[in-house]
Coordinates of C-alpha atoms in Angstrom, one line a residue:
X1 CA 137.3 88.9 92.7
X2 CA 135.0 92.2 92.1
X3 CA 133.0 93.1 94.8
X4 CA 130.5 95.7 95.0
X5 CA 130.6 96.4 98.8
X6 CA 128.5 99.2 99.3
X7 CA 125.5 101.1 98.3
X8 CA 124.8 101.7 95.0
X9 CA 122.2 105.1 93.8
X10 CA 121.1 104.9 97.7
X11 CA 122.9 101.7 98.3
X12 CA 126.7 101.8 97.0
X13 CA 129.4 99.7 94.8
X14 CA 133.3 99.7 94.1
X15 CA 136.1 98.6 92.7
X16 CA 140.2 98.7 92.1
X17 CA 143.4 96.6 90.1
X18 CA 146.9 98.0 89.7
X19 CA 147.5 98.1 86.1
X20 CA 151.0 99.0 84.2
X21 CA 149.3 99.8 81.2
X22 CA 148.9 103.3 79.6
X23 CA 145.3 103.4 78.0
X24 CA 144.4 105.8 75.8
X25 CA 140.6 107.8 75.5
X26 CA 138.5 105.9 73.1
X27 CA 139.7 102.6 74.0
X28 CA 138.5 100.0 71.8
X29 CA 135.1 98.0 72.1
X30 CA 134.7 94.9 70.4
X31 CA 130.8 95.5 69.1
X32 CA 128.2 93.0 68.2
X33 CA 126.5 92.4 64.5
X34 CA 123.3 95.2 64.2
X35 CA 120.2 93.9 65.1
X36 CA 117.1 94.0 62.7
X37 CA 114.7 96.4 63.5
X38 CA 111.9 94.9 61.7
X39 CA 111.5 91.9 64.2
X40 CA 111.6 94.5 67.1
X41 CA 108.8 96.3 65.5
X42 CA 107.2 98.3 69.1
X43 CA 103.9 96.8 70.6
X44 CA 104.7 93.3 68.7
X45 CA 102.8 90.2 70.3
X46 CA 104.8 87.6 72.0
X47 CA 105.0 85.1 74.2
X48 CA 107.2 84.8 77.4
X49 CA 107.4 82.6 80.3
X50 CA 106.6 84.3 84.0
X51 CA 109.7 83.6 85.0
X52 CA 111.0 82.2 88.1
X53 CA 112.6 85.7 89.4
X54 CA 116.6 84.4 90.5
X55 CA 117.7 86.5 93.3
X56 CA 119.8 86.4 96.4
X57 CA 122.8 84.2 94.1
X58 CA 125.4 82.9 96.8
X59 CA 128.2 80.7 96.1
X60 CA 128.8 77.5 98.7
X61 CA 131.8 75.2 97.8
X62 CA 131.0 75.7 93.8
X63 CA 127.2 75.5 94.0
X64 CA 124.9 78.3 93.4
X65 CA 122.4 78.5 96.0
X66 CA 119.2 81.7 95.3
X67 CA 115.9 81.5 95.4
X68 CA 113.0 81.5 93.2
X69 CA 109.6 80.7 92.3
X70 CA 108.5 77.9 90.2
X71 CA 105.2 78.4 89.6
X72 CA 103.7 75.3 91.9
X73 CA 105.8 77.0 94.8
X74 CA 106.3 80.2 96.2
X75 CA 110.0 82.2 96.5
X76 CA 112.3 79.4 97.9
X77 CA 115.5 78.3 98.4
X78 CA 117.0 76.5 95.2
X79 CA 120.6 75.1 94.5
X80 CA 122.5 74.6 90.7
X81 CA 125.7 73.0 89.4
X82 CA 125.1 75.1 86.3
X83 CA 123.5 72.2 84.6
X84 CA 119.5 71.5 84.0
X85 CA 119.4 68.5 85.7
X86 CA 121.6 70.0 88.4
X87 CA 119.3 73.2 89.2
X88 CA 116.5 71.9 91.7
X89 CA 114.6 73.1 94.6
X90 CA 115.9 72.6 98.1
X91 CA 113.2 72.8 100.0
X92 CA 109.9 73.9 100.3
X93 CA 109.8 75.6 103.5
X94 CA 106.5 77.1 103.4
X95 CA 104.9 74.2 101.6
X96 CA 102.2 74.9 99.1
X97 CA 102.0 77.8 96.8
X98 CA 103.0 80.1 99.6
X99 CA 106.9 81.8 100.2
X100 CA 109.3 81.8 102.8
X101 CA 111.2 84.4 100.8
X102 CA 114.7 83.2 102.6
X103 CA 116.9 86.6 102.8
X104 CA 120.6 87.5 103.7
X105 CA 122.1 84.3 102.6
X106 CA 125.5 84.2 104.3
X107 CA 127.9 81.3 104.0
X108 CA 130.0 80.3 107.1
X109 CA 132.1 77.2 107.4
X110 CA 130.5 75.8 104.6
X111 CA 126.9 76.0 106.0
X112 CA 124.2 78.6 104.6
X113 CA 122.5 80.9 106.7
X114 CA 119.6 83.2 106.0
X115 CA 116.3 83.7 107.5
X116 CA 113.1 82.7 106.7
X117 CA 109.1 82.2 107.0
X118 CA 107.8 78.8 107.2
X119 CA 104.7 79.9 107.7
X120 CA 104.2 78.6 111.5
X121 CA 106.7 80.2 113.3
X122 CA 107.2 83.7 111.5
X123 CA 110.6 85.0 109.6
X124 CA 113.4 83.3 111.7
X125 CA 117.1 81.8 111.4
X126 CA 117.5 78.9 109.1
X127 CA 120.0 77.3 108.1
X128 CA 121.0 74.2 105.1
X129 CA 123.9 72.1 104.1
X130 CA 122.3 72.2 100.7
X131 CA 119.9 68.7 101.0
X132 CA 116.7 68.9 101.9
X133 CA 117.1 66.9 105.2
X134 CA 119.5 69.3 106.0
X135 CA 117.4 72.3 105.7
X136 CA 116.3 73.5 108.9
X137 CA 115.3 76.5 111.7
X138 CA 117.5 77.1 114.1
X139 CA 115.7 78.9 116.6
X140 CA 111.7 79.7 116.5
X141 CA 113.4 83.3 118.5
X142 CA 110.2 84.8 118.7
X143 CA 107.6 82.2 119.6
X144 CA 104.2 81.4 119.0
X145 CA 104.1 82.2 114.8
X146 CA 105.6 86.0 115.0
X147 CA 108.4 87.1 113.3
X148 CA 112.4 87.8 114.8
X149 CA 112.8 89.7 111.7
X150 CA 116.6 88.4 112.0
X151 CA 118.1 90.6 109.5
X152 CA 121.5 92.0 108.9
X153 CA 123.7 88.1 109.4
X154 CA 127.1 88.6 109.7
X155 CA 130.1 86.4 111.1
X156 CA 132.6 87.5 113.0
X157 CA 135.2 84.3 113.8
X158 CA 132.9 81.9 113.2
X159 CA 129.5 83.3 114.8
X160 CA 126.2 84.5 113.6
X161 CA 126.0 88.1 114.4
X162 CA 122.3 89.4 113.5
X163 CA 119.2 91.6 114.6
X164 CA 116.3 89.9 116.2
X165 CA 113.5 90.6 117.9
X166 CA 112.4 88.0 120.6
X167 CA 108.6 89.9 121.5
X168 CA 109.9 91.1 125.0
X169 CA 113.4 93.1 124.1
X170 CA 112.5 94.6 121.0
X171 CA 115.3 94.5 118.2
X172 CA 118.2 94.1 119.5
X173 CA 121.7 92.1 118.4
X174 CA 121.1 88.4 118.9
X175 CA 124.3 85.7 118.2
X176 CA 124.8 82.5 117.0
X177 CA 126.6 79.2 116.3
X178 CA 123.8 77.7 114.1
X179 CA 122.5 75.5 116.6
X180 CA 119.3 76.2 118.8
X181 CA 121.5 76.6 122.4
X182 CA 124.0 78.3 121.0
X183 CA 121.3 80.7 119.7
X184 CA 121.1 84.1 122.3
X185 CA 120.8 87.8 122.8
X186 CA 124.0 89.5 123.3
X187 CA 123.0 91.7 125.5
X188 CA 119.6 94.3 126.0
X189 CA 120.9 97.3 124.9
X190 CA 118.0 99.5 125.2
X191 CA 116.8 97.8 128.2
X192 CA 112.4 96.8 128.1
X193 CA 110.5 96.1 124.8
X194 CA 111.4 99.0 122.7
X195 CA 115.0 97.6 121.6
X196 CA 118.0 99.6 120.3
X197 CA 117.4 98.5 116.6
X198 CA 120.7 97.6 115.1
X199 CA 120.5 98.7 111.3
X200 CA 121.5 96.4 108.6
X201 CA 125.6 98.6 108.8
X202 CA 127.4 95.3 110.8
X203 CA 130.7 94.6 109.6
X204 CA 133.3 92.5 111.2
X205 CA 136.8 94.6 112.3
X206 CA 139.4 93.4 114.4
X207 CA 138.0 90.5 115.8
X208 CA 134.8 92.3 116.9
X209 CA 131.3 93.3 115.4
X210 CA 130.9 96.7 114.9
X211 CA 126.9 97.9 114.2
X212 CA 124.8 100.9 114.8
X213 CA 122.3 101.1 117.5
X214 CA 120.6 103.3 120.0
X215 CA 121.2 102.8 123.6
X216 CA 117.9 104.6 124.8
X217 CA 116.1 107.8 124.8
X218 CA 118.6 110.3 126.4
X219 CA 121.0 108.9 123.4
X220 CA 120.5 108.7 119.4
X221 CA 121.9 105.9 116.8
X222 CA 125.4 105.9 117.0
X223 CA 128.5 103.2 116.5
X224 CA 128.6 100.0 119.1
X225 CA 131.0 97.2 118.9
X226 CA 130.6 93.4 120.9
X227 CA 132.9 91.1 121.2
X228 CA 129.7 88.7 121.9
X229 CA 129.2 88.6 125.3
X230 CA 127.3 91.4 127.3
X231 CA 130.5 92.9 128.9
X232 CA 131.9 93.5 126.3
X233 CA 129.4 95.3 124.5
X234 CA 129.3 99.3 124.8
X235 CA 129.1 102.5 122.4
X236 CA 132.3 103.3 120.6
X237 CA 131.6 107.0 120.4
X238 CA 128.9 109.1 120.8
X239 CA 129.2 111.4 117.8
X240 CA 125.9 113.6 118.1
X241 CA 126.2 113.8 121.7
X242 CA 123.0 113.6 123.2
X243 CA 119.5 112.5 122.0
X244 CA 120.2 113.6 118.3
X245 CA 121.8 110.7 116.2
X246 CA 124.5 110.5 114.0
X247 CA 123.2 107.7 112.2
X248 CA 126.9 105.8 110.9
X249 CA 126.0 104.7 107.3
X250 CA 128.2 102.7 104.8
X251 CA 130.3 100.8 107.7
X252 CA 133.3 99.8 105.2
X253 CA 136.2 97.8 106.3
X254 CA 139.6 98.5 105.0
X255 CA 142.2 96.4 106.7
X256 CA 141.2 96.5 109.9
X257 CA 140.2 100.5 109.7
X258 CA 136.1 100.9 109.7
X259 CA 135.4 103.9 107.7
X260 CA 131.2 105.7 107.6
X261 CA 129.7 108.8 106.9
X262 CA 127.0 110.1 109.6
X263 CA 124.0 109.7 108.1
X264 CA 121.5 111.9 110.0
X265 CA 120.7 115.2 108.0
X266 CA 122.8 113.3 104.7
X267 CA 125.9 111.9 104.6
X268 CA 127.9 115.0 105.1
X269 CA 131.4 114.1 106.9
X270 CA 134.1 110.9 106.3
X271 CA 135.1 109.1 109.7
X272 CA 137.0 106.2 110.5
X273 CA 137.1 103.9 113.7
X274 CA 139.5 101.4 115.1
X275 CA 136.5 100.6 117.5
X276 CA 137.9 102.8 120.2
X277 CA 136.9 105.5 121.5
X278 CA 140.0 107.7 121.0
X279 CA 140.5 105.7 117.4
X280 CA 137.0 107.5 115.7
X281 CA 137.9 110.5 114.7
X282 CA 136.3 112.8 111.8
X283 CA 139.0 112.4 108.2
X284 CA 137.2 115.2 106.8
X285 CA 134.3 117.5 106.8
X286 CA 131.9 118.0 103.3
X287 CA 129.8 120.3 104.2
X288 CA 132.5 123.3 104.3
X289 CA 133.4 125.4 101.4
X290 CA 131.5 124.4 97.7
X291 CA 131.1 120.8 98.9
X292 CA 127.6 119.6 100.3
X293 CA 125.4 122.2 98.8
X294 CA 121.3 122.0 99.7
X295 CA 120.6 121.4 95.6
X296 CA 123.2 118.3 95.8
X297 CA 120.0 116.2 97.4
X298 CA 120.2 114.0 101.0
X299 CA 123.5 112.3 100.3
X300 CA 126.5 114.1 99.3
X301 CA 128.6 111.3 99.8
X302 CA 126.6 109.0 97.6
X303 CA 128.7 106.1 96.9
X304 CA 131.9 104.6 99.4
X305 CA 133.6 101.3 98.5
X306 CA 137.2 99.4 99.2
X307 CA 139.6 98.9 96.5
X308 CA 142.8 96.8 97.5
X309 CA 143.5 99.0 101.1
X310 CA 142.0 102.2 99.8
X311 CA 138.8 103.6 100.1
X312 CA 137.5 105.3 97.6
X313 CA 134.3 107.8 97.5
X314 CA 132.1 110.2 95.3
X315 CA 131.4 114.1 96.7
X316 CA 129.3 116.3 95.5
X317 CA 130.5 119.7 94.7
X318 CA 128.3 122.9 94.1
X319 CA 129.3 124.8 91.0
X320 CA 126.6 127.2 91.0
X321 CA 123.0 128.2 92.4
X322 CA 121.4 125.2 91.3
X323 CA 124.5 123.2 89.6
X324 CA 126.7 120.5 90.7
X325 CA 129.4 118.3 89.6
X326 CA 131.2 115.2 91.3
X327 CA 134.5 114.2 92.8
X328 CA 136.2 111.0 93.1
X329 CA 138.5 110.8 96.1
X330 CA 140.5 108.3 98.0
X331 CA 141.6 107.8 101.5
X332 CA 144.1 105.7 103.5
X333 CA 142.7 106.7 106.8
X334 CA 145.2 109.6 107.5
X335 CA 143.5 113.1 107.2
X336 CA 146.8 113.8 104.7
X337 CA 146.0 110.6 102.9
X338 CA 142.4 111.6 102.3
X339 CA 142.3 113.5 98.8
X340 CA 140.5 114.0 95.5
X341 CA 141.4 111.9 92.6
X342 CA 139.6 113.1 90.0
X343 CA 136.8 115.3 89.3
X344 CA 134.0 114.4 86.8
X345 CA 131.6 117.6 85.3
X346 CA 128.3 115.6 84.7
X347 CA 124.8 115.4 86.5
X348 CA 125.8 112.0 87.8
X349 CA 128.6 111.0 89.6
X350 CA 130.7 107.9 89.3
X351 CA 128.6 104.8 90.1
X352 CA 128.6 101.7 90.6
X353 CA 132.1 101.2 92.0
X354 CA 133.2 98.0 92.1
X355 CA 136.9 96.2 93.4
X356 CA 139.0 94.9 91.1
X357 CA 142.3 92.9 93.0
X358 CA 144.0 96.6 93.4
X359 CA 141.8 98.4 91.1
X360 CA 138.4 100.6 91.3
X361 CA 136.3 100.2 88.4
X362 CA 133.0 102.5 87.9
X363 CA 130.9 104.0 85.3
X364 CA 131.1 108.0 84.8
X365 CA 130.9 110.5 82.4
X366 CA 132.7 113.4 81.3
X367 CA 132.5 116.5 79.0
X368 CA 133.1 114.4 75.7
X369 CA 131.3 111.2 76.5
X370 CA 128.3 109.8 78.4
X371 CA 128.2 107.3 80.8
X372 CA 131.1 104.9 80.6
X373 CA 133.3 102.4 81.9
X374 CA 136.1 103.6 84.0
X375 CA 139.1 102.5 86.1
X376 CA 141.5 104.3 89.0
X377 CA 144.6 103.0 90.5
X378 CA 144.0 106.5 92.8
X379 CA 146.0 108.7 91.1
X380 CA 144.6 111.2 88.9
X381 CA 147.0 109.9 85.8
X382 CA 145.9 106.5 86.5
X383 CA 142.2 107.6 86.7
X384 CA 140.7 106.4 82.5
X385 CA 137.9 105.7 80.6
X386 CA 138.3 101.6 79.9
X387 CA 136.2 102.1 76.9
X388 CA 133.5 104.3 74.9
X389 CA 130.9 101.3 74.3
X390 CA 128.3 103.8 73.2
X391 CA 130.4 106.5 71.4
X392 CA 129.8 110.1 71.5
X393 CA 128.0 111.9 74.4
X394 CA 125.0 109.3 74.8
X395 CA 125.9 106.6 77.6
X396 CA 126.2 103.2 77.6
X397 CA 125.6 103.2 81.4
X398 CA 127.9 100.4 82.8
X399 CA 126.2 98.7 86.1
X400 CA 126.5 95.4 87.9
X401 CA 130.2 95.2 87.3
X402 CA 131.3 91.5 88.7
X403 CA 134.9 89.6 88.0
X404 CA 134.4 86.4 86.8
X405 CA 136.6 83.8 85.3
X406 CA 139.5 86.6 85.4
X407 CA 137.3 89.0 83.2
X408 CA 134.6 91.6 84.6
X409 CA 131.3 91.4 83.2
X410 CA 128.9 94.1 83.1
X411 CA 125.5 95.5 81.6
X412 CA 125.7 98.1 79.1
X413 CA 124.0 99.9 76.1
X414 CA 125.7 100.2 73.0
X415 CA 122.5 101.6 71.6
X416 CA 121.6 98.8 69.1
X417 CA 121.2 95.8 71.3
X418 CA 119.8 97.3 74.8
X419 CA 121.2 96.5 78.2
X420 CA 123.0 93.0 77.6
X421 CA 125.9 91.6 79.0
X422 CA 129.7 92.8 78.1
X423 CA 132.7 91.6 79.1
X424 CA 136.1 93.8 80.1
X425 CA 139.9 93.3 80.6
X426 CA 139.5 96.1 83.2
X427 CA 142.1 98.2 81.5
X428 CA 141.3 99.0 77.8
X429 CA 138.6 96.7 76.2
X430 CA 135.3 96.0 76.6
X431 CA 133.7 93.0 74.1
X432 CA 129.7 92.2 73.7
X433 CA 129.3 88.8 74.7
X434 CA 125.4 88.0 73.9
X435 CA 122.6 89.5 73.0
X436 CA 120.2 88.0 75.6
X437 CA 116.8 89.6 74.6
X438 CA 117.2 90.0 70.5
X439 CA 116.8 93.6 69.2
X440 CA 117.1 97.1 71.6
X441 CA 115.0 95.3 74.3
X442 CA 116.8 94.7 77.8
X443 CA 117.6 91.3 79.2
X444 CA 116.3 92.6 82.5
X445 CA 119.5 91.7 84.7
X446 CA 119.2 92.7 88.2
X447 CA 121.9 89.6 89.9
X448 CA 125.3 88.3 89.0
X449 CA 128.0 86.0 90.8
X450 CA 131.0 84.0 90.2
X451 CA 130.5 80.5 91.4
X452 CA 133.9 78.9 89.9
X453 CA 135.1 80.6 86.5
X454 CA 131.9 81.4 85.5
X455 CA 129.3 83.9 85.6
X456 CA 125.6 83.3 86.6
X457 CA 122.9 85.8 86.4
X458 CA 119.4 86.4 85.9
X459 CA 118.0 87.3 82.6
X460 CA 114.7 87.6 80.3
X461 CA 115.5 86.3 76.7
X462 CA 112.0 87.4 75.2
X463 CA 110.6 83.6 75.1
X464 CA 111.4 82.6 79.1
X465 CA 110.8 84.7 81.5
X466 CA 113.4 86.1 84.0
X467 CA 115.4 83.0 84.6
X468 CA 118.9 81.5 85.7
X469 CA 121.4 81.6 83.5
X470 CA 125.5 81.1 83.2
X471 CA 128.0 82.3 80.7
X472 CA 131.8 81.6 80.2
X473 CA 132.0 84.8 78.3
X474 CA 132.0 83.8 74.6
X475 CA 128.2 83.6 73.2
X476 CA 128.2 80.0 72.8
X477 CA 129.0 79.4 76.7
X478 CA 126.3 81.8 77.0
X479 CA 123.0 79.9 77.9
X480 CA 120.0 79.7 79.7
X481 CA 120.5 76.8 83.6
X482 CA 116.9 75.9 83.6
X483 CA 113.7 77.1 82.7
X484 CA 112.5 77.0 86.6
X485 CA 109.2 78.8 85.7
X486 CA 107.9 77.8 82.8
X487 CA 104.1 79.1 82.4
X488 CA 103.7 81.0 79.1
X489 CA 101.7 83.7 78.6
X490 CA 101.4 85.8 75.5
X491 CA 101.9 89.8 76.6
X492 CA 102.1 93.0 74.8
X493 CA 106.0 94.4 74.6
X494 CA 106.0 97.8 74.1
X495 CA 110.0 98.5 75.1

């Protein structure tokens, strides 16, 4: 499956498959029919639906569980089979035309967790089996109508790891087994009511949780591991020493190996950690030589992701006063193993990167063409274009690359139809699959999942509004779930 595991602009993506194929530039895109620009005339009257806004799409056993608003309801938690008369809501937790806007839906043995606001007890763990009955809070942490917060869920062998505030410790990292008594802080780590505030960076390595946190005032944020009980909870290193913090952003695991950049003063320097002391040591240092200029902006390391068991990265690299270029590199957690792939000449680096099996795909430009879709088996011969949707130097500007069905879908421009939804073989090809929204308007897609061999996604067709939809990747498998919102309204496009 394609993951995007990382942030993407701010936040970041990635990507990898291990082809035997030899592509050449220019490889071939499969267009769609020209639209006609008389029905897209600018400023036209039409009318659309509100829409119902999919979002946080999370795949449990084959169902799509997200949430949405249906117009009678606020944002709640909703389930589809892919069908109309499959796509209902699951409950309304803040009843009325008020939200519990659930968030960080995580799936663990077959059980969804995320937190929400029922309006009584503040934004707190919940948890559903998908039924209504079986929708329900697991803990009211913080008492009396004020929020936990309880942000950041993550499992590590079987438990809720999470960030919580209980309204005497502060934030700090709170555990669970999804049921009220197994529901507890792990330990005070910044001991009193200011808490250490564990930042949203947990990932599971080696059996353990490894997060971010800040132990008190003679010490800034820097990397803490727990195995889930208080002993064995303690700071893995401390990297700034002293009060100033190091900040560990982009926690990525990579078989067992946890590799950041130190945030504080922009993401400057690679590390990894084995969760040991002795094991977090510094791969390489950015802001030496032409890397990790002032113009390159707060991050130089912009995007991080895992591909197969290599990490791959963007750096920035200064090329003059008030010029820069970008770098792909790749890393296997040796300092010798930790080298440039390819580097790209453009204002932008390569984005959204995004696993493939083995593979990294991303969208960049180069010299001869704008922003494209591109793959890397982490060599620099096995580094190509996949295909020149948008030919010439404009940019089709690939983004929310997801594998679905054995195919990766993505958004692109091909400069006649708007940002609509493409399909790739991740190697030479990329095929339009629909034109959503008719005409150079965008289909508005900001979420996509596989749930089974298909894709879902959110998407504004011109008539609905933002709404649930699925597609098999040919046009006719290509359809709007449900209608979830349907109020119409007649608006003013001017796209």
């Amino acid at each position: 499956m394609a993951r995007r595991l990382g942030r993407q602009s701010s936040c970041r993506t990635q990507a990898l498959l291990t082809l035997a194929v030899t592509v050449t530039w220019g490889a071939a895109c499969t267009g769609p029919p020209r639209p006609d620009p008389a029905r897209e005339a600018p400023g036209q009257i039409e009318a659309t639906g509100k829409g119902s806004g999919p979002s946080s799409l999370t795949d449990l056993g084959g169902t799509l569980f997200f949430t949405a608003r249906d117009g009678s309801h606020g944002t709640e938690l909703w389930r589809s089979d892919g069908t109309e008369a499959g796509t209902s809501m699951v409950k309304d937790i803040n009843p009325g035309t008020k939200s519990s806007e659930p968030n960080d839906l995580i799936v663990i043995r077959r059980t969804l967790f995320f937190s929400a606001d029922d309006g009584a007890n503040g934004r707190e763990l919940w948890r559903s089996d998908g039924t209504e009955a079986g929708t329900s809070m697991v803990k009211d942490i913080n008492p009396g109508g004020k929020d936990s917060g309880s942000y950041g869920i993550t499992e590590v062998r079987g438990l809720l790891f999470f960030s919580a505030d209980d309204g005497s410790h502060g934030y700090e990292i709170w555990k669970s087994d999804g049921t009220a008594g197994g529901t507890s802080m792990v330990t005070d780590i910044w001991p009193g009511p200011k808490g250490s505030g564990p930042s949203y960076w947990m990932i599971e390595a080696g059996g353990a949780l490894l997060f971010t946190a800040r132990g008190d005032r003679r010490q800034g944020t820097e990397l803490w591991r727990t195995n889930g009980i208080a002993s064995g909870t303690s700071l893995v290193k401390d990297i700034r020493p002293g009060p100033t913090s190091s900040n560990p952003d982009a926690l990525t695991d990579v078989g067992g190996t946890t590799f950041f950049t130190p945030a504080e003063g922009g993401s400057s320097e690679l590390w990894r950690s084995d969760g040991t002391a002795a094991g977090t040591v510094l791969l390489k240092d950015f802001t030496r030589g032409r890397y990790c200029a002032a113009e390159i902006g707060p991050s130089c390391l912009p995007e991080i992701a895992k591909a197969g068991k290599t990490l791959f990265f963007v750096a920035g690299v200064q090329t003059g006063r008030h010029t820069h270029t970008w770098e792909l590199w790749r890393s296997d957690g040796a300092p010798s193993g930790t080298a440039r792939v390819k580097g790209f000449p453009s204002l932008f680096g390569p984005r959204w990167l995004t696993e493939a099996g083995e593979t990294l795909l991303f969208s960049a430009e180069d010299r001869s063409h704008g922003e494209e879709l591109w793959r890397s088996d982490g060599t620099t011969s096995g580094t190509l274009r996949v295909a020149d949707i948008r030919p010439g130097k404009d940019s089709s500007s690939p983004r929310l690359l997801t594998e679905a069905g054995g195919e990766v879908f993505l958004i692109a421009d091909d400069g006649l139809n708007g940002p609509e939804l493409w399909k790739s073989d991740g190697r030479t090809s990329a095929t339009f699959v629909k034109d959503i929204n008719p005409g150079p308007k965008s289909s508005k897609t900001y979420n996509a999942i596989e749930v089974g061999d298909l894709l879902f996604f959110d998407a504004k067709d011109g008539i609905h509004g933002r709404e649930l939809w699925r597609s098999d990747g040919t046009p006719a498998g290509t359809v709007l779930v449900k209608d979830i919102n349907p109020a119409m309204r007649p608006i003013e496009t001017q796209e």
